[in-house]
Amino acid sequence: MIKHATPVQWLIGAAGLGLLVVLATLLLALRQPWLGLTLGWDHGAQQAQVLALPRPGLEVPVGAGVVALRAAEREQTLESLDFVVEPDGNLPTFADYRRFLARQHVLAQLLRQPALTLVGAQGEQWVVTPLRSRPVSSLPVDFWVQEGVALLSWLICASVWAFRRDDVSARYLLVSGFSTLMFASGAAVYTTRELAIGLPELYILKTMNFGGGLLYCITLAALLWHYPTRLGPTRVSIAMLLAMAGWYLFQEAGWVASMLVARRLPVLVAVLMAVLLAFVQWRHTRHDPLARAALRWFLLAWLVMTGMLALVIFVPQVHGVDTGPVQGYSFLLVLLVYVGLAFGILRYRLFELGEWWGRILSWMLGAALLVVLDLLLVYVLHLTPQVSLTLAVVLCGLIWLPLRNALWHRLFHRDTPDADNLFRDILDITHAPQREEGQRRWQGLLRHRFQPLDMKRLAAEQAPHQPAIGDDGLTLRVPASGDLPGWQLGYARQGRRLFHRHDVTAVSQLLDMLRHARESRDAYQRGVSEERSRIAQELHDNIGSHLLTALHHQDPQHSKAAVSQGIEEMQDIIRGLTGEAASLADVLADLRHETRLRAAAAGVALQWPLEDESCYDQLMLDYGQQRHYLAVVRELVSNILRHSGARQLGVTAQLDGGWLELRLCDDGRGFDGQGDPQGRGHGLSNLQQRVASCAAQLRYLARQPGTEAVLRWPLGPNTAGVTP
Amino acid sequence: MITASPQVLLVEDHSAARCWLQDLVQRALPEAEVVTAATLHHALTLVPSRAWTLALVDLGLPDGQGMTLLEVLRAQQPDTLSIVITVHTDDQHLFRALAAGAQGYLLKSQPADQLMEQLRQFNAGAPLLAPAIARRMLEHFRQRHRDEAGRQPLTARETDILRAIGRGMKVSEVALHLHLTESTVASYIKQIYRKLSISNRAEAALEAARRGLLQSGAEQ
C-alpha cells in the first residue's frame, strides 16, 4: 500500500508527521508545572527578580528579589546559569553545560511539589501553589513562531519530495526540512520555559535542537553536491552526513572541552563547505543557463538568509552576547530560506516542478486552515462558558459553518466528468475545420476529464497501441488516434489520486467514440463524392450518349428523337436529385398520361384501363428505380410507336408476387425480338442490357396479329414499403 | 371553344423559340392566326386589339412576369384559354402559374408531336391537366382545408375528378368512371381551376397585406 500511495497521500502523511511532532512538543511544554510568575536575572543586583505576574491572585510583589526556592525541605538558590535561554554558544564549557542540566533538573523537581516557597533577599517568604500544567495562553509568541517555522519548513520540503521521490536532491531537501522540524520545535519548548524543565525532557529537547541544527547545516552542503548538477558520486555526500554524525557523537562523549568549539565549529565548517561547493557549482553551470538560474535562486535564498542568521545569532555569541531571547524570532529567517526556495520553484521551475506545485501546497495549507478553524472553535467555546449556548450556536451557524463549508468545498470539490457535452465534444474534435484545432480540442478534453498535473505529447513511436497505466498509477499513456497524437498524462486529478483501470476504460471509450465519429464522417464524405461521381457518370452515359447519337445520326428525325430522349433523361436526373421517392401508383399514372399523348401524336389509340390500384399506393420506388423503369418502358413504347406499324396499343399492369408485370400488346406487324435485320439500330441490345442490369425480365410473345411485350420488374428489397 | 379561325397570341422573348413555337402552333392548328410578341409590354398593347382564343405565354419574360399578362387577360378577356410555356419542370412554378389563371402548361422540352397533340386537344376543349399537377392540386386543397376552414374547399365530385386525373385518366375515361358526361367533367375542371386561382389569389392578397405590399399575386 505504501508503494502505491499518490504524491498527495505522501504529503498528507508528512503533514501528519509534522503535526505529530509539533503536538508532542506542545504537550511537553504544557505538561510543565506553572508558577505564574516571570523571573529574570538582574545582572546589577546579581539576583533573580520577579518581572511580571501573568497569573492573577498571587501575592508576590513585582520587582521583589528572589534568592532561593524551597519546597519539601529542599532548597535551591538561584544563579544566572539557571536563566540561560540557549545553552549552546552561551556556556563556555561542557562542564558548565552539565551543571546547567543538573540544576535544571533539581529546579524542575521543586516545581512539581504541591507548594513552593519563594525566599526573598530579606528573608521574606511567599508561598505559591504551582499549577500542574501550563495554560496555553501562557505560551509566548516566540513559542508559536518557532513551532510554525518547524511545521511550515517541513511541509514545504515534504511537498517537493512527494513529487520527486526518486531525486537525490529532493531527498536531501526532505532531510533538511526534517532537521528544521526537529531543531525549531525542540528549541520552542526549552527557550520559552518558565523556569526549568527536568531531565530527561530537557536533554531530549536539546538533542533535537543541536542534532537538528547540525543536520540542517550539513544537509544543505550535501545538497549542493547534487544540485543543480551532480559533482560526484553520492558516497561523498553521505560521507559528509556521516562525518557530521560522527562529530556529534564525539562531542557528546565529552572529547571536546569547549562547548563553543564543539557546537559552533561544525556549523562554521559546514557553512564553509557549502560556500565552496556553491562556488564549484557556479563554475560548473557556466554553460548551462537554466541550471545556473536555478542555482542562483537557490543560493540567494539560502546563503543570504543563513548568512543573516549567522550574523544576528552566532557572531554575537562568539563575542559573548547572549542572543537567546531573539533566537526564536531569528528562526523566521530559516523559514524564509524555504519560502525563497518555494518561490524559486514557482518562478524558475527548480526541481522541475511547475506552477501546479504551488497549487498543491496552497491546497494543503487550506486544509490545515480548516483544522485550525475547527480547533479555534473548540478553543473559543472552551474559553467562554458564560456565553449562552444559544448565542454560541447562532454564531456557529452564521459564521463558522458557512466559512468552513466554503473552504471545504473549495478544497474537496469533485468534478464529475461532464457526460452531457461528451457527444458534442467528440464531434467537435473529429469535425474540426483544421487538424491543429482538432488536436487542441482533444488535448482539452483529456485535460478536462482527468485534470492531470502534466501532459506530455508522445511521438509516434512512443505512443502505445492501447491505453496503459505506468509508474504505479502515476501516469496514463493515451494512444494516438487518426490525426491525434498520443499523450502521456501524469498525476490524476491534480495529484490527488492515481490512475486506475476505470481511466483505461474511459480512455478506450473515448477513443472508440472518436474512431466511430471519424469513420462516419469519412463515410459521409465518401458518400458525397460517390454521389457526385454517380451524377457525373449518369450525365455522361445517358445525356451524353443521346446527344452524341443526335450529333452523328444521319436521319434528322432520329436525331431529334435522341435529343428529346436526352432532355427527358436530364429532367429525370434533376427530378431525382431534388425529388423524393414516388409511389408506384403515381409513377404509373404519369406514365399512362404521357404514353397516351405520345400514342395520340403517332396516331395510335391507347387502351390502358384503370384497375384497382390501391395496392400500388403503398409501394414506393426510389429515384434510381423510377428512372430505370421509366427509361425501359419509354423505350419499349418508342419501339412500338416507331417500328410496329400498329394502330392500337393495349397496356395492362398487375402485381404478381414481388414483381410488377406490364404487358404491352400491339396489333402491328409482329416481332420476334431480333430487331432490324439490317442491324442499323442498337436500341434493342441496349434495352436488353438495361433490363438485365435491373434484374428485370423482358420477353416478346407473338400474338396474331401483333406482338405482346411482357416486362417483369422486380419490386424486391429495394422497394421500400409494404409488399402485398 | 372551337372557332373558325382561332386567334392565338404567342408571347416569347427568345427569338428562336418564338420561331419554332409559331411553326408548331401553325402546324397543330392550321386555321389559326398567330400573333407574336417578344415582351410583356408589347403583349399588353396587343391584348385589347382583338378577341383572343388562345394565349401562349412564356413565364420568364425580360420585362415582367408572364403572370401579369395572364391576370390582365383573365380580367379583360375571361374566355381566352391561356397556356403557360416554360422549361421549368418543378411543380412550384407551374402551380403558381395555374393559380394565376392559366389553364394549362406546355413544356418546351417535349417533342413536337406531343406538343401539337396537346394543343389540338386543348383547343378541342380537353383540359390540359397532367396527373402530377392534379395530385398537387389535391394536396393544395387538402392543405387549405386543414389550414383555414373559411376557404372554398373542393366538393366531393371535384375531388373524385382530380383523383381520377391524378391516376392518369383522360377526360372521357373520367366521365365513364364517374358516370358523367365529358362536358360535365370539363366544366368541373374549369371550376377547380377557378377555385385554385381564387384560393391562391386570396392567399397572395393575405400575404401581400401581411407584408404591406400593394401588388397581389406578384412572384419574385
Tab-separated table of C-alpha atoms in Angstrom, chain A residues 564 567 571 585-586 589-590 592-593 596-598 600-601 608 610 613 617, chain B residues 89 109 111 113-114 117-118 129-132 135 166-170 173:
chain	number	residue	atom	x	y	z
A	564	SER	CA	-35.771	14.544	-76.872
A	567	ILE	CA	-33.877	16.156	-72.412
A	571	GLN	CA	-35.296	16.174	-66.394
A	585	ALA	CA	-49.378	4.402	-58.429
A	586	ASP	CA	-48.134	7.899	-59.232
A	589	ALA	CA	-50.360	7.396	-63.629
A	590	ASP	CA	-47.793	9.732	-65.115
A	592	ARG	CA	-50.209	6.463	-68.634
A	593	HIS	CA	-50.747	10.141	-69.329
A	596	ARG	CA	-51.453	8.455	-74.248
A	597	LEU	CA	-50.149	11.730	-75.550
A	598	ARG	CA	-47.348	10.074	-77.450
A	600	ALA	CA	-52.138	10.071	-79.931
A	601	ALA	CA	-49.389	12.060	-81.588
A	608	TRP	CA	-54.881	1.381	-70.632
A	610	LEU	CA	-57.814	1.772	-64.838
A	613	GLU	CA	-54.591	0.431	-57.955
A	617	ASP	CA	-50.271	3.313	-53.280
B	89	THR	CA	-40.486	21.150	-64.673
B	109	SER	CA	-38.667	20.258	-73.928
B	111	PRO	CA	-41.186	16.532	-78.553
B	113	ASP	CA	-45.554	15.765	-81.908
B	114	GLN	CA	-46.611	15.667	-78.271
B	117	GLU	CA	-51.253	16.850	-79.889
B	118	GLN	CA	-51.704	18.637	-76.635
B	129	LEU	CA	-54.038	18.764	-66.778
B	130	ALA	CA	-51.188	16.398	-66.137
B	131	PRO	CA	-51.631	13.806	-63.413
B	132	ALA	CA	-48.809	15.275	-61.368
B	135	ARG	CA	-52.200	15.407	-57.477
B	166	GLY	CA	-54.219	12.089	-60.927
B	167	ARG	CA	-54.347	8.423	-61.847
B	168	GLY	CA	-53.649	9.274	-65.455
B	169	MET	CA	-57.141	9.032	-66.873
B	170	LYS	CA	-58.221	11.237	-69.694
B	173	GLU	CA	-62.314	7.847	-69.044
